[in-house]
Amino acid sequence: MRFQGSVIVEEHAMSESGLTVAWRAGTILGEGPVWIEEQQVLLFVDIHGGRICLYDLERGAGRDLPCTGRPSFIYPAGADSFVYGSNRELRLLSLTGRDDRLCDLPVREDTRTNDGAVDPHGRLWFGMSHEPETEPLGGLFVYDRGEVRQHLDNIVVPNGPAISADGSTMYHVDSPRGRISRYRIEDGAPVDGRLHVQIEEGNGFPDGVTLDAEGCLWVCLWDGWGVRRYDPDGRLMREIRFPCARVTKLALGGADGTTAYVTTARTGLDDTQLREQPDAGSLFAFDAGVAGVPAAHCALP
C-alpha cells in the first residue's frame, strides 16, 4: 500500500484489500456484474463471448446460463425473472432456462445495447453503443413498463449509469472522452448535467460505475489497470491496482455485502499481453469495506 497525496493506492501484489481471483471465467469482454441478494449469486455477462455467467458464492464456482445474442447487462425483474439487453432488444431470462424476447428496441442498426441500471421506480436505464465504437451515434435510453424513450445522444460508448438509492441522481459515463457526468432525475428524465469526474489522460478510460451505501462512486478503468473510488464531491479517495489492464465494472455484495466483485476483459490483447496478464477475463474480488446499494427490480408491463 502507498499514498499518493491523500489517496490510498493499493497495489495488487500486496493489497490490504485482499484482491483475489474469484473465478477464472475466461470472459472475452466481461461486464455488468450485479449481486442478487435473494439467491446469493452474482450475475454478469460476456458481451463478445455471448454468455451470461452466474457465480455461486456458497459453492465458490460459476456456470453459464442459456441466453441469446450478445448480452450486455442483466437485472432482476421478479422472483425468478431477469431482464437483459442483447444487440437491439430486451429479453427475459429465468434461472430455470426460460429465454424470451421482451421487446425490440427502436434504435439504429449500427448500435447495440451496452451498460445499464435500474432505478428505485423500476425504470431500466441503458446505453446503446455504436459499432464499431467510432462514431457518436449512441445514446442513453429508458425502458419504463413497456415504453422506450431516449434521453441522451451524441455518445460513442455510453457506460453506467449508476443511480442513487433515492433515485434522484444519475451518473453517466462517456468512455472515449473520459467523462463522468452527474444529472438530477426529474419526472423520469435526466436534467442539469455537469462534469463530475474527468479521468486524466494516460490513466485509462472510465468504464462501468457503481454507487455504494455512502454515496461514493466506484469507477473501473479500461486500460487503466484498476478501480477508483470517488467521494460525492468527485474527489479521489482510493485506488486499487489490478494485474490486468482492462477492468470493466464492479458490484458490491457477498455474505456481508461489502465484497467488491469486478469483471475484466481480454478482448484486443495480443499474445504477449495475454501472457503478461494471465488473469485477464477473470472475475476478481476484494474487501471494499463498505456495502452497496441493493439491485432494484425492473418493472414489467
mmCIF file of N, CA, C and O in Angstrom, residues 145-220:
data_model
loop_
_atom_site.group_PDB
_atom_site.id
_atom_site.type_symbol
_atom_site.label_atom_id
_atom_site.label_comp_id
_atom_site.label_asym_id
_atom_site.label_seq_id
_atom_site.Cartn_x
_atom_site.Cartn_y
_atom_site.Cartn_z
ATOM 1 N N ARG A 145 -41.802 0.279 -18.086
ATOM 2 C CA ARG A 145 -43.033 -0.532 -18.128
ATOM 3 C C ARG A 145 -43.579 -0.688 -19.542
ATOM 4 O O ARG A 145 -44.766 -0.530 -19.797
ATOM 5 N N GLY A 146 -42.682 -0.989 -20.472
ATOM 6 C CA GLY A 146 -43.084 -1.255 -21.849
ATOM 7 C C GLY A 146 -42.818 -0.119 -22.804
ATOM 8 O O GLY A 146 -42.799 -0.334 -24.025
ATOM 9 N N GLU A 147 -42.599 1.089 -22.299
ATOM 10 C CA GLU A 147 -42.317 2.241 -23.155
ATOM 11 C C GLU A 147 -40.812 2.500 -23.171
ATOM 12 O O GLU A 147 -40.153 2.478 -22.134
ATOM 13 N N VAL A 148 -40.261 2.767 -24.369
ATOM 14 C CA VAL A 148 -38.837 3.067 -24.527
ATOM 15 C C VAL A 148 -38.675 4.505 -24.973
ATOM 16 O O VAL A 148 -39.294 4.940 -25.958
ATOM 17 N N ARG A 149 -37.856 5.252 -24.233
ATOM 18 C CA ARG A 149 -37.594 6.653 -24.570
ATOM 19 C C ARG A 149 -36.088 6.895 -24.606
ATOM 20 O O ARG A 149 -35.331 6.270 -23.855
ATOM 21 N N GLN A 150 -35.662 7.827 -25.460
ATOM 22 C CA GLN A 150 -34.258 8.228 -25.496
ATOM 23 C C GLN A 150 -34.100 9.564 -24.801
ATOM 24 O O GLN A 150 -34.926 10.470 -24.947
ATOM 25 N N HIS A 151 -32.992 9.697 -24.019
ATOM 26 C CA HIS A 151 -32.763 10.932 -23.275
ATOM 27 C C HIS A 151 -31.442 11.622 -23.631
ATOM 28 O O HIS A 151 -31.366 12.844 -23.599
ATOM 29 N N LEU A 152 -30.388 10.884 -23.928
ATOM 30 C CA LEU A 152 -29.103 11.486 -24.290
ATOM 31 C C LEU A 152 -28.660 10.923 -25.626
ATOM 32 O O LEU A 152 -28.963 9.782 -25.968
ATOM 33 N N ASP A 153 -27.933 11.739 -26.393
ATOM 34 C CA ASP A 153 -27.419 11.273 -27.677
ATOM 35 C C ASP A 153 -25.987 11.765 -27.869
ATOM 36 O O ASP A 153 -25.353 12.256 -26.931
ATOM 37 N N ASN A 154 -25.449 11.604 -29.078
ATOM 38 C CA ASN A 154 -24.105 12.076 -29.420
ATOM 39 C C ASN A 154 -23.030 11.401 -28.571
ATOM 40 O O ASN A 154 -22.062 12.035 -28.147
ATOM 41 N N ILE A 155 -23.200 10.108 -28.306
ATOM 42 C CA ILE A 155 -22.258 9.352 -27.484
ATOM 43 C C ILE A 155 -21.753 8.163 -28.293
ATOM 44 O O ILE A 155 -22.534 7.477 -28.955
ATOM 45 N N VAL A 156 -20.440 7.923 -28.231
ATOM 46 C CA VAL A 156 -19.868 6.772 -28.929
ATOM 47 C C VAL A 156 -20.078 5.504 -28.108
ATOM 48 O O VAL A 156 -20.679 4.535 -28.574
ATOM 49 N N VAL A 157 -19.554 5.502 -26.881
ATOM 50 C CA VAL A 157 -19.683 4.355 -25.985
ATOM 51 C C VAL A 157 -20.224 4.842 -24.644
ATOM 52 O O VAL A 157 -19.468 5.339 -23.807
ATOM 53 N N PRO A 158 -21.537 4.732 -24.396
ATOM 54 C CA PRO A 158 -22.091 5.119 -23.098
ATOM 55 C C PRO A 158 -21.897 4.000 -22.078
ATOM 56 O O PRO A 158 -22.089 2.826 -22.381
ATOM 57 N N ASN A 159 -21.497 4.363 -20.872
ATOM 58 C CA ASN A 159 -21.389 3.398 -19.782
ATOM 59 C C ASN A 159 -22.075 3.948 -18.545
ATOM 60 O O ASN A 159 -22.513 5.086 -18.519
ATOM 61 N N GLY A 160 -22.131 3.115 -17.481
ATOM 62 C CA GLY A 160 -23.055 3.423 -16.428
ATOM 63 C C GLY A 160 -24.435 3.083 -17.003
ATOM 64 O O GLY A 160 -24.540 2.239 -17.897
ATOM 65 N N PRO A 161 -25.478 3.715 -16.558
ATOM 66 C CA PRO A 161 -25.458 4.715 -15.493
ATOM 67 C C PRO A 161 -25.421 4.067 -14.117
ATOM 68 O O PRO A 161 -25.626 2.859 -13.979
ATOM 69 N N ALA A 162 -25.126 4.884 -13.126
ATOM 70 C CA ALA A 162 -25.308 4.500 -11.727
ATOM 71 C C ALA A 162 -26.318 5.464 -11.135
ATOM 72 O O ALA A 162 -26.239 6.678 -11.383
ATOM 73 N N ILE A 163 -27.264 4.942 -10.366
ATOM 74 C CA ILE A 163 -28.370 5.748 -9.869
ATOM 75 C C ILE A 163 -28.421 5.656 -8.351
ATOM 76 O O ILE A 163 -28.300 4.574 -7.775
ATOM 77 N N SER A 164 -28.588 6.801 -7.709
ATOM 78 C CA SER A 164 -28.596 6.851 -6.246
ATOM 79 C C SER A 164 -29.767 6.068 -5.673
ATOM 80 O O SER A 164 -30.778 5.817 -6.352
ATOM 81 N N ALA A 165 -29.635 5.692 -4.395
ATOM 82 C CA ALA A 165 -30.647 4.855 -3.741
ATOM 83 C C ALA A 165 -32.017 5.519 -3.714
ATOM 84 O O ALA A 165 -33.044 4.832 -3.725
ATOM 85 N N ASP A 166 -32.054 6.854 -3.669
ATOM 86 C CA ASP A 166 -33.343 7.546 -3.654
ATOM 87 C C ASP A 166 -33.842 7.896 -5.057
ATOM 88 O O ASP A 166 -34.917 8.483 -5.213
ATOM 89 N N GLY A 167 -33.074 7.547 -6.067
ATOM 90 C CA GLY A 167 -33.498 7.765 -7.442
ATOM 91 C C GLY A 167 -33.392 9.185 -7.930
ATOM 92 O O GLY A 167 -33.877 9.496 -9.021
ATOM 93 N N SER A 168 -32.733 10.058 -7.180
ATOM 94 C CA SER A 168 -32.697 11.475 -7.552
ATOM 95 C C SER A 168 -31.489 11.862 -8.396
ATOM 96 O O SER A 168 -31.487 12.929 -9.014
ATOM 97 N N THR A 169 -30.465 11.019 -8.419
ATOM 98 C CA THR A 169 -29.206 11.378 -9.067
ATOM 99 C C THR A 169 -28.722 10.253 -9.961
ATOM 100 O O THR A 169 -28.806 9.076 -9.587
ATOM 101 N N MET A 170 -28.210 10.618 -11.122
ATOM 102 C CA MET A 170 -27.665 9.647 -12.064
ATOM 103 C C MET A 170 -26.249 10.062 -12.451
ATOM 104 O O MET A 170 -25.971 11.237 -12.703
ATOM 105 N N TYR A 171 -25.370 9.065 -12.502
ATOM 106 C CA TYR A 171 -24.018 9.268 -13.021
ATOM 107 C C TYR A 171 -23.925 8.539 -14.354
ATOM 108 O O TYR A 171 -24.280 7.359 -14.452
ATOM 109 N N HIS A 172 -23.441 9.228 -15.359
ATOM 110 C CA HIS A 172 -23.362 8.650 -16.703
ATOM 111 C C HIS A 172 -21.958 8.840 -17.259
ATOM 112 O O HIS A 172 -21.318 9.878 -17.034
ATOM 113 N N VAL A 173 -21.479 7.817 -17.996
ATOM 114 C CA VAL A 173 -20.106 7.799 -18.471
ATOM 115 C C VAL A 173 -20.059 7.907 -19.992
ATOM 116 O O VAL A 173 -20.756 7.173 -20.702
ATOM 117 N N ASP A 174 -19.247 8.827 -20.481
ATOM 118 C CA ASP A 174 -18.889 8.917 -21.896
ATOM 119 C C ASP A 174 -17.452 8.416 -21.969
ATOM 120 O O ASP A 174 -16.493 9.168 -21.775
ATOM 121 N N SER A 175 -17.292 7.106 -22.221
ATOM 122 C CA SER A 175 -15.994 6.460 -22.028
ATOM 123 C C SER A 175 -14.868 7.031 -22.887
ATOM 124 O O SER A 175 -13.799 7.360 -22.355
ATOM 125 N N PRO A 176 -15.014 7.152 -24.216
ATOM 126 C CA PRO A 176 -13.876 7.631 -25.012
ATOM 127 C C PRO A 176 -13.418 9.043 -24.639
ATOM 128 O O PRO A 176 -12.235 9.373 -24.792
ATOM 129 N N ARG A 177 -14.342 9.861 -24.139
ATOM 130 C CA ARG A 177 -13.980 11.224 -23.746
ATOM 131 C C ARG A 177 -13.480 11.302 -22.305
ATOM 132 O O ARG A 177 -13.099 12.374 -21.836
ATOM 133 N N GLY A 178 -13.511 10.184 -21.587
ATOM 134 C CA GLY A 178 -13.005 10.145 -20.214
ATOM 135 C C GLY A 178 -13.865 10.897 -19.219
ATOM 136 O O GLY A 178 -13.405 11.216 -18.123
ATOM 137 N N ARG A 179 -15.138 11.115 -19.547
ATOM 138 C CA ARG A 179 -16.002 11.967 -18.730
ATOM 139 C C ARG A 179 -17.040 11.162 -17.962
ATOM 140 O O ARG A 179 -17.668 10.256 -18.505
ATOM 141 N N ILE A 180 -17.225 11.520 -16.698
ATOM 142 C CA ILE A 180 -18.342 11.016 -15.895
ATOM 143 C C ILE A 180 -19.174 12.224 -15.500
ATOM 144 O O ILE A 180 -18.680 13.139 -14.831
ATOM 145 N N SER A 181 -20.415 12.248 -15.934
ATOM 146 C CA SER A 181 -21.305 13.374 -15.668
ATOM 147 C C SER A 181 -22.334 13.011 -14.622
ATOM 148 O O SER A 181 -22.701 11.836 -14.461
ATOM 149 N N ARG A 182 -22.794 14.016 -13.923
ATOM 150 C CA ARG A 182 -23.813 13.840 -12.876
ATOM 151 C C ARG A 182 -25.070 14.595 -13.296
ATOM 152 O O ARG A 182 -25.010 15.756 -13.714
ATOM 153 N N TYR A 183 -26.215 13.923 -13.179
ATOM 154 C CA TYR A 183 -27.507 14.501 -13.547
ATOM 155 C C TYR A 183 -28.477 14.401 -12.379
ATOM 156 O O TYR A 183 -28.402 13.463 -11.577
ATOM 157 N N ARG A 184 -29.405 15.336 -12.307
ATOM 158 C CA ARG A 184 -30.583 15.164 -11.470
ATOM 159 C C ARG A 184 -31.646 14.448 -12.302
ATOM 160 O O ARG A 184 -31.726 14.644 -13.514
ATOM 161 N N ILE A 185 -32.437 13.605 -11.666
ATOM 162 C CA ILE A 185 -33.544 12.955 -12.356
ATOM 163 C C ILE A 185 -34.828 13.629 -11.905
ATOM 164 O O ILE A 185 -35.166 13.628 -10.722
ATOM 165 N N GLU A 186 -35.522 14.234 -12.851
ATOM 166 C CA GLU A 186 -36.792 14.899 -12.577
ATOM 167 C C GLU A 186 -37.839 14.391 -13.549
ATOM 168 O O GLU A 186 -37.613 14.395 -14.770
ATOM 169 N N ASP A 187 -38.964 13.933 -13.026
ATOM 170 C CA ASP A 187 -40.055 13.425 -13.855
ATOM 171 C C ASP A 187 -39.564 12.358 -14.828
ATOM 172 O O ASP A 187 -39.972 12.318 -15.997
ATOM 173 N N GLY A 188 -38.668 11.503 -14.352
ATOM 174 C CA GLY A 188 -38.195 10.401 -15.165
ATOM 175 C C GLY A 188 -37.219 10.772 -16.255
ATOM 176 O O GLY A 188 -37.002 9.984 -17.183
ATOM 177 N N ALA A 189 -36.603 11.955 -16.149
ATOM 178 C CA ALA A 189 -35.653 12.389 -17.174
ATOM 179 C C ALA A 189 -34.408 12.985 -16.512
ATOM 180 O O ALA A 189 -34.506 13.623 -15.460
ATOM 181 N N PRO A 190 -33.220 12.774 -17.105
ATOM 182 C CA PRO A 190 -32.004 13.378 -16.564
ATOM 183 C C PRO A 190 -31.906 14.845 -16.969
ATOM 184 O O PRO A 190 -32.084 15.195 -18.137
ATOM 185 N N VAL A 191 -31.623 15.717 -15.993
ATOM 186 C CA VAL A 191 -31.527 17.159 -16.266
ATOM 187 C C VAL A 191 -30.303 17.723 -15.553
ATOM 188 O O VAL A 191 -29.735 17.101 -14.657
ATOM 189 N N ASP A 192 -29.903 18.926 -15.984
ATOM 190 C CA ASP A 192 -28.835 19.669 -15.313
ATOM 191 C C ASP A 192 -27.536 18.857 -15.250
ATOM 192 O O ASP A 192 -26.910 18.748 -14.206
ATOM 193 N N GLY A 193 -27.132 18.288 -16.380
ATOM 194 C CA GLY A 193 -25.907 17.507 -16.417
ATOM 195 C C GLY A 193 -24.671 18.380 -16.250
ATOM 196 O O GLY A 193 -24.581 19.458 -16.831
ATOM 197 N N ARG A 194 -23.731 17.884 -15.470
ATOM 198 C CA ARG A 194 -22.477 18.611 -15.272
ATOM 199 C C ARG A 194 -21.358 17.614 -15.024
ATOM 200 O O ARG A 194 -21.593 16.497 -14.561
ATOM 201 N N LEU A 195 -20.138 18.026 -15.350
ATOM 202 C CA LEU A 195 -18.988 17.147 -15.182
ATOM 203 C C LEU A 195 -18.777 16.828 -13.709
ATOM 204 O O LEU A 195 -18.722 17.717 -12.873
ATOM 205 N N HIS A 196 -18.635 15.535 -13.411
ATOM 206 C CA HIS A 196 -18.364 15.095 -12.044
ATOM 207 C C HIS A 196 -16.908 14.660 -11.891
ATOM 208 O O HIS A 196 -16.236 15.049 -10.936
ATOM 209 N N VAL A 197 -16.419 13.861 -12.833
ATOM 210 C CA VAL A 197 -15.032 13.391 -12.814
ATOM 211 C C VAL A 197 -14.517 13.358 -14.244
ATOM 212 O O VAL A 197 -15.225 12.896 -15.150
ATOM 213 N N GLN A 198 -13.302 13.840 -14.441
ATOM 214 C CA GLN A 198 -12.592 13.694 -15.711
ATOM 215 C C GLN A 198 -11.360 12.835 -15.458
ATOM 216 O O GLN A 198 -10.497 13.189 -14.653
ATOM 217 N N ILE A 199 -11.287 11.682 -16.116
ATOM 218 C CA ILE A 199 -10.131 10.810 -15.950
ATOM 219 C C ILE A 199 -8.948 11.408 -16.712
ATOM 220 O O ILE A 199 -9.070 11.781 -17.879
ATOM 221 N N GLU A 200 -7.810 11.480 -16.036
ATOM 222 C CA GLU A 200 -6.636 12.115 -16.605
ATOM 223 C C GLU A 200 -6.099 11.298 -17.778
ATOM 224 O O GLU A 200 -6.118 10.078 -17.769
ATOM 225 N N GLU A 201 -5.586 11.994 -18.778
ATOM 226 C CA GLU A 201 -5.011 11.327 -19.939
ATOM 227 C C GLU A 201 -3.868 10.416 -19.495
ATOM 228 O O GLU A 201 -3.046 10.791 -18.656
ATOM 229 N N GLY A 202 -3.845 9.204 -20.039
ATOM 230 C CA GLY A 202 -2.803 8.256 -19.690
ATOM 231 C C GLY A 202 -3.182 7.317 -18.565
ATOM 232 O O GLY A 202 -2.410 6.398 -18.248
ATOM 233 N N ASN A 203 -4.350 7.517 -17.949
ATOM 234 C CA ASN A 203 -4.796 6.668 -16.844
ATOM 235 C C ASN A 203 -5.967 5.770 -17.231
ATOM 236 O O ASN A 203 -6.703 5.289 -16.370
ATOM 237 N N GLY A 204 -6.127 5.549 -18.523
ATOM 238 C CA GLY A 204 -7.208 4.695 -18.989
ATOM 239 C C GLY A 204 -8.496 5.474 -19.211
ATOM 240 O O GLY A 204 -8.527 6.710 -19.180
ATOM 241 N N PHE A 205 -9.563 4.712 -19.433
ATOM 242 C CA PHE A 205 -10.872 5.292 -19.741
ATOM 243 C C PHE A 205 -11.905 4.763 -18.756
ATOM 244 O O PHE A 205 -11.907 3.572 -18.430
ATOM 245 N N PRO A 206 -12.809 5.621 -18.283
ATOM 246 C CA PRO A 206 -13.831 5.143 -17.345
ATOM 247 C C PRO A 206 -14.775 4.172 -18.049
ATOM 248 O O PRO A 206 -15.246 4.431 -19.152
ATOM 249 N N ASP A 207 -15.023 3.060 -17.378
ATOM 250 C CA ASP A 207 -15.936 2.053 -17.912
ATOM 251 C C ASP A 207 -17.144 2.000 -16.984
ATOM 252 O O ASP A 207 -17.814 3.004 -16.784
ATOM 253 N N GLY A 208 -17.440 0.854 -16.371
ATOM 254 C CA GLY A 208 -18.606 0.760 -15.510
ATOM 255 C C GLY A 208 -18.443 1.534 -14.211
ATOM 256 O O GLY A 208 -17.333 1.673 -13.688
ATOM 257 N N VAL A 209 -19.549 2.044 -13.682
ATOM 258 C CA VAL A 209 -19.557 2.778 -12.417
ATOM 259 C C VAL A 209 -20.630 2.200 -11.504
ATOM 260 O O VAL A 209 -21.655 1.687 -11.961
ATOM 261 N N THR A 210 -20.364 2.296 -10.191
ATOM 262 C CA THR A 210 -21.263 1.729 -9.178
ATOM 263 C C THR A 210 -21.264 2.637 -7.959
ATOM 264 O O THR A 210 -20.196 3.103 -7.539
ATOM 265 N N LEU A 211 -22.429 2.856 -7.363
ATOM 266 C CA LEU A 211 -22.528 3.634 -6.128
ATOM 267 C C LEU A 211 -22.564 2.712 -4.921
ATOM 268 O O LEU A 211 -23.149 1.625 -4.973
ATOM 269 N N ASP A 212 -21.942 3.163 -3.822
ATOM 270 C CA ASP A 212 -22.038 2.401 -2.580
ATOM 271 C C ASP A 212 -22.994 3.081 -1.617
ATOM 272 O O ASP A 212 -23.596 4.128 -1.918
ATOM 273 N N ALA A 213 -23.163 2.485 -0.422
ATOM 274 C CA ALA A 213 -24.140 2.977 0.539
ATOM 275 C C ALA A 213 -23.780 4.340 1.105
ATOM 276 O O ALA A 213 -24.636 5.004 1.716
ATOM 277 N N GLU A 214 -22.535 4.770 0.941
ATOM 278 C CA GLU A 214 -22.108 6.089 1.420
ATOM 279 C C GLU A 214 -22.185 7.144 0.322
ATOM 280 O O GLU A 214 -21.741 8.273 0.511
ATOM 281 N N GLY A 215 -22.740 6.792 -0.823
ATOM 282 C CA GLY A 215 -22.886 7.732 -1.919
ATOM 283 C C GLY A 215 -21.612 7.973 -2.698
ATOM 284 O O GLY A 215 -21.536 8.916 -3.497
ATOM 285 N N CYS A 216 -20.607 7.111 -2.503
ATOM 286 C CA CYS A 216 -19.352 7.239 -3.233
ATOM 287 C C CYS A 216 -19.421 6.404 -4.514
ATOM 288 O O CYS A 216 -20.115 5.388 -4.578
ATOM 289 N N LEU A 217 -18.677 6.853 -5.517
ATOM 290 C CA LEU A 217 -18.738 6.261 -6.848
ATOM 291 C C LEU A 217 -17.482 5.446 -7.120
ATOM 292 O O LEU A 217 -16.364 5.960 -7.037
ATOM 293 N N TRP A 218 -17.670 4.163 -7.437
ATOM 294 C CA TRP A 218 -16.581 3.284 -7.834
ATOM 295 C C TRP A 218 -16.507 3.282 -9.356
ATOM 296 O O TRP A 218 -17.514 3.067 -10.036
ATOM 297 N N VAL A 219 -15.319 3.500 -9.895
ATOM 298 C CA VAL A 219 -15.101 3.614 -11.329
ATOM 299 C C VAL A 219 -14.056 2.594 -11.759
ATOM 300 O O VAL A 219 -12.953 2.561 -11.203
ATOM 301 N N CYS A 220 -14.395 1.758 -12.727
ATOM 302 C CA CYS A 220 -13.427 0.823 -13.296
ATOM 303 C C CYS A 220 -12.760 1.464 -14.511
ATOM 304 O O CYS A 220 -13.407 2.182 -15.286
#
